[in-house]
């Protein structure tokens, strides 16, 4: 019977369509849940400095006839508002990155340039605390992706290395190729990270015991940005650390392979 025949052929197609729709809805719901979670996290994180600035403003008003207290509260207001603006800047950066695919129109990126620019961006902060920034390892390596994003990732790692190091120490940034990958390592001799926390530091807004280094004014977003950039470039980021002795963060990225199917410009035997 033709009708039966048709039903038999349409049913699996219909089932596939229903399944695809259900999968689509599930994915939509997951994306929506991640977005809601993100907005809730951001709102919570913004409330802390905003609340502190408000309390400090009230304290300044109450202490009008005590210039020393006014100076102290004003300085704390400055610190909190700096933290607030860093947080807003990083949230904007994170949401901008989430919409970008660095491999959509990839370019070859010089690892030397990435490392040099990243080190330059933190040189002033490092110099102020007599921390020497040393570069080493292989030169001439290339990876594929967005130079801007990769520089942001390495800058974040170097900035953290400086932030969480004591005065008069050094931070080493090295590059090497291992099989088909390039590893960029940032090695410091700073406070280190407790073993139990190492997994969590890549989570958004996670900070190891904020009281331990309140003065650093960190936001807990930097490493989640690095993780995101590594993943969208087909790589990853790992950490080794010994509390009280130092940390090494390693960004691994696929190495740029020369296209062997076409001869290089000026090849004499083509
Ligand atoms: P933050 O803005 O707080 O530095 P990150 O996401 O960059 O945020 O880092 C998350 C947490 O991981 C930091 O708050 C700090 O506790 C820890 N951390 C990151 N890098 C280092 C490092 N090089 N040495 C010690 N602790 C670090």
mmCIF file of C-alpha atoms and ligand atoms in Angstrom:
data_model
loop_
_atom_site.group_PDB
_atom_site.id
_atom_site.type_symbol
_atom_site.label_atom_id
_atom_site.label_comp_id
_atom_site.label_asym_id
_atom_site.label_seq_id
_atom_site.Cartn_x
_atom_site.Cartn_y
_atom_site.Cartn_z
ATOM 1 C CA UNK A 1 0.000 0.000 0.000
ATOM 2 C CA UNK A 2 1.498 3.294 -1.051
ATOM 3 C CA UNK A 3 0.262 5.168 2.014
ATOM 4 C CA UNK A 4 2.009 2.723 4.332
ATOM 5 C CA UNK A 5 5.139 2.974 2.285
ATOM 6 C CA UNK A 6 5.141 6.749 2.549
ATOM 7 C CA UNK A 7 4.514 6.639 6.311
ATOM 8 C CA UNK A 8 7.382 4.196 6.775
ATOM 9 C CA UNK A 9 9.771 6.538 4.957
ATOM 10 C CA UNK A 10 8.543 9.746 6.542
ATOM 11 C CA UNK A 11 8.586 8.497 10.147
ATOM 12 C CA UNK A 12 12.382 8.310 10.569
ATOM 13 C CA UNK A 13 12.754 11.703 8.896
ATOM 14 C CA UNK A 14 10.090 13.125 11.204
ATOM 15 C CA UNK A 15 11.775 11.529 14.200
ATOM 16 C CA UNK A 16 15.104 13.027 13.123
ATOM 17 C CA UNK A 17 13.497 16.437 12.764
ATOM 18 C CA UNK A 18 11.930 16.193 16.214
ATOM 19 C CA UNK A 19 15.272 15.065 17.674
ATOM 20 C CA UNK A 20 17.100 17.946 15.971
ATOM 21 C CA UNK A 21 14.516 20.394 17.321
ATOM 22 C CA UNK A 22 14.819 18.961 20.839
ATOM 23 C CA UNK A 23 18.638 19.134 20.631
ATOM 24 C CA UNK A 24 18.354 22.715 19.383
ATOM 25 C CA UNK A 25 16.073 23.676 22.274
ATOM 26 C CA UNK A 26 18.381 21.956 24.783
ATOM 27 C CA UNK A 27 21.395 23.831 23.385
ATOM 28 C CA UNK A 28 19.429 27.100 23.457
ATOM 29 C CA UNK A 29 18.494 26.466 27.092
ATOM 30 C CA UNK A 30 22.125 25.689 27.992
ATOM 31 C CA UNK A 31 23.344 28.894 26.305
ATOM 32 C CA UNK A 32 20.607 30.841 28.093
ATOM 33 C CA UNK A 33 21.581 29.265 31.457
ATOM 34 C CA UNK A 34 25.269 30.152 30.915
ATOM 35 C CA UNK A 35 24.245 33.719 30.009
ATOM 36 C CA UNK A 36 22.006 34.051 33.095
ATOM 37 C CA UNK A 37 24.791 32.668 35.263
ATOM 38 C CA UNK A 38 27.249 35.150 33.770
ATOM 39 C CA UNK A 39 24.928 38.128 34.329
ATOM 40 C CA UNK A 40 24.298 36.985 37.932
ATOM 41 C CA UNK A 41 28.055 36.636 38.553
ATOM 42 C CA UNK A 42 28.805 40.032 37.047
ATOM 43 C CA UNK A 43 26.038 41.741 39.037
ATOM 44 C CA UNK A 44 27.315 40.168 42.239
ATOM 45 C CA UNK A 45 30.921 41.187 41.495
ATOM 46 C CA UNK A 46 29.880 44.760 40.638
ATOM 47 C CA UNK A 47 27.897 45.145 43.851
ATOM 48 C CA UNK A 48 30.983 44.720 46.071
ATOM 49 C CA UNK A 49 33.033 47.741 44.886
ATOM 50 C CA UNK A 50 29.904 49.858 44.352
ATOM 51 C CA UNK A 51 28.773 49.113 47.939
ATOM 52 C CA UNK A 52 32.263 49.870 49.283
ATOM 53 C CA UNK A 53 32.449 53.199 47.411
ATOM 54 C CA UNK A 54 29.064 54.197 48.821
ATOM 55 C CA UNK A 55 30.091 53.387 52.416
ATOM 56 C CA UNK A 56 33.393 55.223 51.971
ATOM 57 C CA UNK A 57 31.590 58.282 50.582
ATOM 58 C CA UNK A 58 29.395 58.329 53.694
ATOM 59 C CA UNK A 59 32.490 57.944 55.876
ATOM 60 C CA UNK A 60 34.158 60.902 54.117
ATOM 61 C CA UNK A 61 31.052 63.048 54.742
ATOM 62 C CA UNK A 62 31.025 62.075 58.441
ATOM 63 C CA UNK A 63 34.745 62.756 58.873
ATOM 64 C CA UNK A 64 34.705 66.236 57.351
ATOM 65 C CA UNK A 65 36.644 67.750 60.295
ATOM 66 C CA UNK A 66 39.327 65.041 60.354
ATOM 67 C CA UNK A 67 41.600 65.636 57.331
ATOM 68 C CA UNK A 68 43.679 62.508 57.969
ATOM 69 C CA UNK A 69 40.556 60.255 57.930
ATOM 70 C CA UNK A 70 39.243 62.016 54.802
ATOM 71 C CA UNK A 71 42.575 61.320 53.053
ATOM 72 C CA UNK A 72 42.497 57.642 54.088
ATOM 73 C CA UNK A 73 38.891 57.077 53.000
ATOM 74 C CA UNK A 74 39.470 58.941 49.716
ATOM 75 C CA UNK A 75 42.460 56.739 48.887
ATOM 76 C CA UNK A 76 40.365 53.648 49.497
ATOM 77 C CA UNK A 77 37.645 55.063 47.269
ATOM 78 C CA UNK A 78 40.237 55.501 44.523
ATOM 79 C CA UNK A 79 41.396 51.875 44.920
ATOM 80 C CA UNK A 80 37.823 50.566 44.797
ATOM 81 C CA UNK A 81 36.900 52.660 41.759
ATOM 82 C CA UNK A 82 40.063 51.470 39.947
ATOM 83 C CA UNK A 83 39.003 47.899 40.679
ATOM 84 C CA UNK A 84 35.508 48.665 39.415
ATOM 85 C CA UNK A 85 36.783 50.079 36.140
ATOM 86 C CA UNK A 86 39.163 47.101 35.643
ATOM 87 C CA UNK A 87 36.247 44.753 36.225
ATOM 88 C CA UNK A 88 34.006 46.554 33.717
ATOM 89 C CA UNK A 89 36.846 46.616 31.161
ATOM 90 C CA UNK A 90 37.472 42.859 31.570
ATOM 91 C CA UNK A 91 33.775 41.968 31.365
ATOM 92 C CA UNK A 92 33.527 43.941 28.105
ATOM 93 C CA UNK A 93 36.673 42.173 26.837
ATOM 94 C CA UNK A 94 35.308 38.745 27.780
ATOM 95 C CA UNK A 95 31.948 39.283 26.077
ATOM 96 C CA UNK A 96 33.679 40.725 22.983
ATOM 97 C CA UNK A 97 35.938 37.654 22.801
ATOM 98 C CA UNK A 98 33.018 35.279 23.145
ATOM 99 C CA UNK A 99 31.577 36.658 19.908
ATOM 100 C CA UNK A 100 34.881 36.355 17.974
ATOM 101 C CA UNK A 101 36.261 33.279 16.229
ATOM 102 C CA UNK A 102 40.025 33.832 15.818
ATOM 103 C CA UNK A 103 40.299 30.949 13.360
ATOM 104 C CA UNK A 104 37.649 32.356 11.001
ATOM 105 C CA UNK A 105 40.286 34.353 9.091
ATOM 106 C CA UNK A 106 43.506 33.172 10.756
ATOM 107 C CA UNK A 107 46.928 34.691 10.196
ATOM 108 C CA UNK A 108 50.404 33.453 11.074
ATOM 109 C CA UNK A 109 51.395 35.057 14.362
ATOM 110 C CA UNK A 110 55.002 35.567 15.452
ATOM 111 C CA UNK A 111 55.531 34.227 18.974
ATOM 112 C CA UNK A 112 58.530 36.586 19.405
ATOM 113 C CA UNK A 113 56.256 39.586 18.727
ATOM 114 C CA UNK A 114 53.571 38.297 21.108
ATOM 115 C CA UNK A 115 56.085 37.788 23.929
ATOM 116 C CA UNK A 116 57.858 41.142 23.348
ATOM 117 C CA UNK A 117 54.595 43.115 23.324
ATOM 118 C CA UNK A 118 53.240 41.265 26.381
ATOM 119 C CA UNK A 119 56.435 41.923 28.356
ATOM 120 C CA UNK A 120 56.413 45.612 27.311
ATOM 121 C CA UNK A 121 52.874 46.100 28.631
ATOM 122 C CA UNK A 122 53.889 45.173 32.200
ATOM 123 C CA UNK A 123 57.446 46.558 32.184
ATOM 124 C CA UNK A 124 56.527 49.697 34.155
ATOM 125 C CA UNK A 125 54.726 47.768 36.923
ATOM 126 C CA UNK A 126 57.586 45.268 37.119
ATOM 127 C CA UNK A 127 60.222 48.025 37.213
ATOM 128 C CA UNK A 128 58.399 49.795 40.059
ATOM 129 C CA UNK A 129 58.937 46.696 42.234
ATOM 130 C CA UNK A 130 62.364 45.814 40.879
ATOM 131 C CA UNK A 131 61.112 42.610 39.232
ATOM 132 C CA UNK A 132 63.209 41.674 36.211
ATOM 133 C CA UNK A 133 61.433 40.344 33.153
ATOM 134 C CA UNK A 134 63.606 37.872 31.252
ATOM 135 C CA UNK A 135 62.766 36.288 27.886
ATOM 136 C CA UNK A 136 64.361 33.140 26.529
ATOM 137 C CA UNK A 137 63.930 29.899 24.609
ATOM 138 C CA UNK A 138 63.470 29.356 20.877
ATOM 139 C CA UNK A 139 62.970 32.272 18.536
ATOM 140 C CA UNK A 140 61.271 32.431 15.118
ATOM 141 C CA UNK A 141 58.279 30.281 16.119
ATOM 142 C CA UNK A 142 54.850 30.916 14.623
ATOM 143 C CA UNK A 143 51.299 29.966 15.597
ATOM 144 C CA UNK A 144 47.971 30.615 13.868
ATOM 145 C CA UNK A 145 45.151 32.895 14.990
ATOM 146 C CA UNK A 146 44.678 36.423 16.259
ATOM 147 C CA UNK A 147 47.835 38.318 17.281
ATOM 148 C CA UNK A 148 45.712 40.694 19.378
ATOM 149 C CA UNK A 149 44.063 37.911 21.386
ATOM 150 C CA UNK A 150 47.252 35.908 21.877
ATOM 151 C CA UNK A 151 49.067 39.034 23.068
ATOM 152 C CA UNK A 152 46.197 39.689 25.513
ATOM 153 C CA UNK A 153 46.493 36.104 26.823
ATOM 154 C CA UNK A 154 50.263 36.241 27.381
ATOM 155 C CA UNK A 155 50.008 39.781 28.846
ATOM 156 C CA UNK A 156 47.496 38.469 31.390
ATOM 157 C CA UNK A 157 49.861 35.681 32.433
ATOM 158 C CA UNK A 158 52.863 38.009 32.703
ATOM 159 C CA UNK A 159 50.811 40.622 34.613
ATOM 160 C CA UNK A 160 49.714 37.944 37.104
ATOM 161 C CA UNK A 161 53.292 36.696 37.486
ATOM 162 C CA UNK A 162 54.365 40.239 38.401
ATOM 163 C CA UNK A 163 51.352 40.878 40.659
ATOM 164 C CA UNK A 164 51.843 37.690 42.673
ATOM 165 C CA UNK A 165 55.649 38.008 43.002
ATOM 166 C CA UNK A 166 57.580 39.721 45.753
ATOM 167 C CA UNK A 167 59.915 42.669 45.202
ATOM 168 C CA UNK A 168 63.383 42.025 43.721
ATOM 169 C CA UNK A 169 62.479 38.748 42.010
ATOM 170 C CA UNK A 170 62.359 37.715 38.349
ATOM 171 C CA UNK A 171 59.799 36.466 35.863
ATOM 172 C CA UNK A 172 60.921 34.343 32.939
ATOM 173 C CA UNK A 173 58.955 34.067 29.683
ATOM 174 C CA UNK A 174 60.103 31.282 27.362
ATOM 175 C CA UNK A 175 58.925 29.691 24.130
ATOM 176 C CA UNK A 176 59.711 26.267 22.717
ATOM 177 C CA UNK A 177 58.301 23.887 20.140
ATOM 178 C CA UNK A 178 57.183 20.430 21.225
ATOM 179 C CA UNK A 179 56.051 18.214 18.328
ATOM 180 C CA UNK A 180 53.269 20.140 16.576
ATOM 181 C CA UNK A 181 52.750 22.658 19.343
ATOM 182 C CA UNK A 182 54.370 25.800 20.653
ATOM 183 C CA UNK A 183 54.572 26.220 24.419
ATOM 184 C CA UNK A 184 54.848 29.672 25.920
ATOM 185 C CA UNK A 185 55.682 29.480 29.632
ATOM 186 C CA UNK A 186 55.575 32.251 32.206
ATOM 187 C CA UNK A 187 57.607 31.291 35.263
ATOM 188 C CA UNK A 188 57.590 33.260 38.504
ATOM 189 C CA UNK A 189 59.078 32.906 41.990
ATOM 190 C CA UNK A 190 56.023 34.363 43.692
ATOM 191 C CA UNK A 191 53.506 33.293 46.324
ATOM 192 C CA UNK A 192 52.393 30.159 44.445
ATOM 193 C CA UNK A 193 48.964 28.529 44.500
ATOM 194 C CA UNK A 194 47.700 25.922 46.996
ATOM 195 C CA UNK A 195 47.296 22.514 45.280
ATOM 196 C CA UNK A 196 43.581 22.366 46.119
ATOM 197 C CA UNK A 197 42.912 25.633 44.266
ATOM 198 C CA UNK A 198 44.812 24.957 41.054
ATOM 199 C CA UNK A 199 41.831 23.552 39.140
ATOM 200 C CA UNK A 200 39.542 26.408 40.134
ATOM 201 C CA UNK A 201 41.665 29.443 39.276
ATOM 202 C CA UNK A 202 40.593 29.262 35.612
ATOM 203 C CA UNK A 203 36.935 29.704 36.588
ATOM 204 C CA UNK A 204 35.375 33.091 36.025
ATOM 205 C CA UNK A 205 35.664 35.388 39.104
ATOM 206 C CA UNK A 206 37.519 32.743 41.134
ATOM 207 C CA UNK A 207 40.317 34.136 43.297
ATOM 208 C CA UNK A 208 42.481 32.249 45.748
ATOM 209 C CA UNK A 209 41.546 33.588 49.182
ATOM 210 C CA UNK A 210 40.822 37.217 48.211
ATOM 211 C CA UNK A 211 41.861 38.307 51.735
ATOM 212 C CA UNK A 212 45.348 36.887 51.100
ATOM 213 C CA UNK A 213 46.049 39.568 48.519
ATOM 214 C CA UNK A 214 43.282 42.144 48.832
ATOM 215 C CA UNK A 215 45.745 44.875 47.944
ATOM 216 C CA UNK A 216 46.259 43.435 44.421
ATOM 217 C CA UNK A 217 42.677 44.414 43.538
ATOM 218 C CA UNK A 218 42.299 41.441 41.172
ATOM 219 C CA UNK A 219 38.989 40.620 39.551
ATOM 220 C CA UNK A 220 39.294 36.867 38.969
ATOM 221 C CA UNK A 221 38.541 37.234 35.257
ATOM 222 C CA UNK A 222 42.031 37.285 33.725
ATOM 223 C CA UNK A 223 42.653 33.528 33.675
ATOM 224 C CA UNK A 224 39.173 32.753 32.330
ATOM 225 C CA UNK A 225 40.000 35.070 29.421
ATOM 226 C CA UNK A 226 43.318 33.232 28.880
ATOM 227 C CA UNK A 227 41.533 29.868 28.978
ATOM 228 C CA UNK A 228 38.957 31.058 26.457
ATOM 229 C CA UNK A 229 41.615 32.392 24.072
ATOM 230 C CA UNK A 230 43.646 29.167 24.346
ATOM 231 C CA UNK A 231 40.586 27.008 23.607
ATOM 232 C CA UNK A 232 39.426 29.039 20.600
ATOM 233 C CA UNK A 233 42.957 28.736 19.156
ATOM 234 C CA UNK A 234 42.847 24.942 19.501
ATOM 235 C CA UNK A 235 45.211 24.924 22.490
ATOM 236 C CA UNK A 236 45.121 24.929 26.267
ATOM 237 C CA UNK A 237 46.644 26.511 29.360
ATOM 238 C CA UNK A 238 48.075 24.620 32.348
ATOM 239 C CA UNK A 239 49.613 25.512 35.689
ATOM 240 C CA UNK A 240 52.281 24.032 37.955
ATOM 241 C CA UNK A 241 52.833 25.644 41.284
ATOM 242 C CA UNK A 242 54.333 25.164 44.722
ATOM 243 C CA UNK A 243 52.865 27.377 47.409
ATOM 244 C CA UNK A 244 55.423 29.850 48.671
ATOM 245 C CA UNK A 245 57.877 29.086 45.856
ATOM 246 C CA UNK A 246 56.331 30.100 42.553
ATOM 247 C CA UNK A 247 54.150 29.186 39.593
ATOM 248 C CA UNK A 248 54.548 28.295 35.938
ATOM 249 C CA UNK A 249 51.697 28.882 33.507
ATOM 250 C CA UNK A 250 52.075 27.254 30.082
ATOM 251 C CA UNK A 251 50.037 28.208 27.055
ATOM 252 C CA UNK A 252 50.153 25.467 24.351
ATOM 253 C CA UNK A 253 49.114 26.338 20.824
ATOM 254 C CA UNK A 254 49.194 24.438 17.528
ATOM 255 C CA UNK A 255 52.370 25.353 15.629
ATOM 256 C CA UNK A 256 51.985 27.115 12.280
ATOM 257 C CA UNK A 257 53.082 24.626 9.610
ATOM 258 C CA UNK A 258 54.466 25.921 6.352
ATOM 259 C CA UNK A 259 52.285 24.985 3.380
ATOM 260 C CA UNK A 260 54.434 22.375 1.572
ATOM 261 C CA UNK A 261 52.059 22.119 -1.385
ATOM 262 C CA UNK A 262 53.179 25.514 -2.753
ATOM 263 C CA UNK A 263 56.826 26.539 -3.192
ATOM 264 C CA UNK A 264 57.997 29.596 -1.252
ATOM 265 C CA UNK A 265 58.324 32.878 -3.191
ATOM 266 C CA UNK A 266 61.589 32.870 -5.182
ATOM 267 C CA UNK A 267 61.974 29.038 -5.122
ATOM 268 C CA UNK A 268 64.353 28.459 -8.072
ATOM 269 C CA UNK A 269 63.280 24.950 -9.250
ATOM 270 C CA UNK A 270 59.521 25.466 -9.770
HETATM 271 P P1 LIG B 1 42.960 38.153 39.273
HETATM 272 O O1 LIG B 1 42.431 39.385 38.622
HETATM 273 O O2 LIG B 1 42.407 37.953 40.664
HETATM 274 O O3 LIG B 1 44.440 38.049 39.212
HETATM 275 P P2 LIG B 1 42.906 35.807 37.535
HETATM 276 O O4 LIG B 1 41.761 35.118 36.886
HETATM 277 O O5 LIG B 1 43.975 36.348 36.640
HETATM 278 O O6 LIG B 1 42.297 36.958 38.437
HETATM 279 O O7 LIG B 1 43.560 34.813 38.573
HETATM 280 C C1 LIG B 1 42.720 34.066 39.450
HETATM 281 C C2 LIG B 1 43.452 33.816 40.760
HETATM 282 O O8 LIG B 1 44.528 32.897 40.540
HETATM 283 C C3 LIG B 1 44.113 35.063 41.364
HETATM 284 O O9 LIG B 1 43.200 35.794 42.144
HETATM 285 C C4 LIG B 1 45.237 34.464 42.184
HETATM 286 O O10 LIG B 1 44.709 34.024 43.424
HETATM 287 C C5 LIG B 1 45.629 33.216 41.389
HETATM 288 N N1 LIG B 1 46.828 33.439 40.529
HETATM 289 C C6 LIG B 1 46.841 33.710 39.195
HETATM 290 N N2 LIG B 1 48.097 33.810 38.731
HETATM 291 C C7 LIG B 1 48.912 33.602 39.780
HETATM 292 C C8 LIG B 1 50.348 33.560 39.960
HETATM 293 N N3 LIG B 1 51.184 33.746 38.946
HETATM 294 N N4 LIG B 1 50.809 33.277 41.206
HETATM 295 C C9 LIG B 1 49.958 33.053 42.248
HETATM 296 N N5 LIG B 1 48.609 33.083 42.151
HETATM 297 C C10 LIG B 1 48.088 33.354 40.943
#
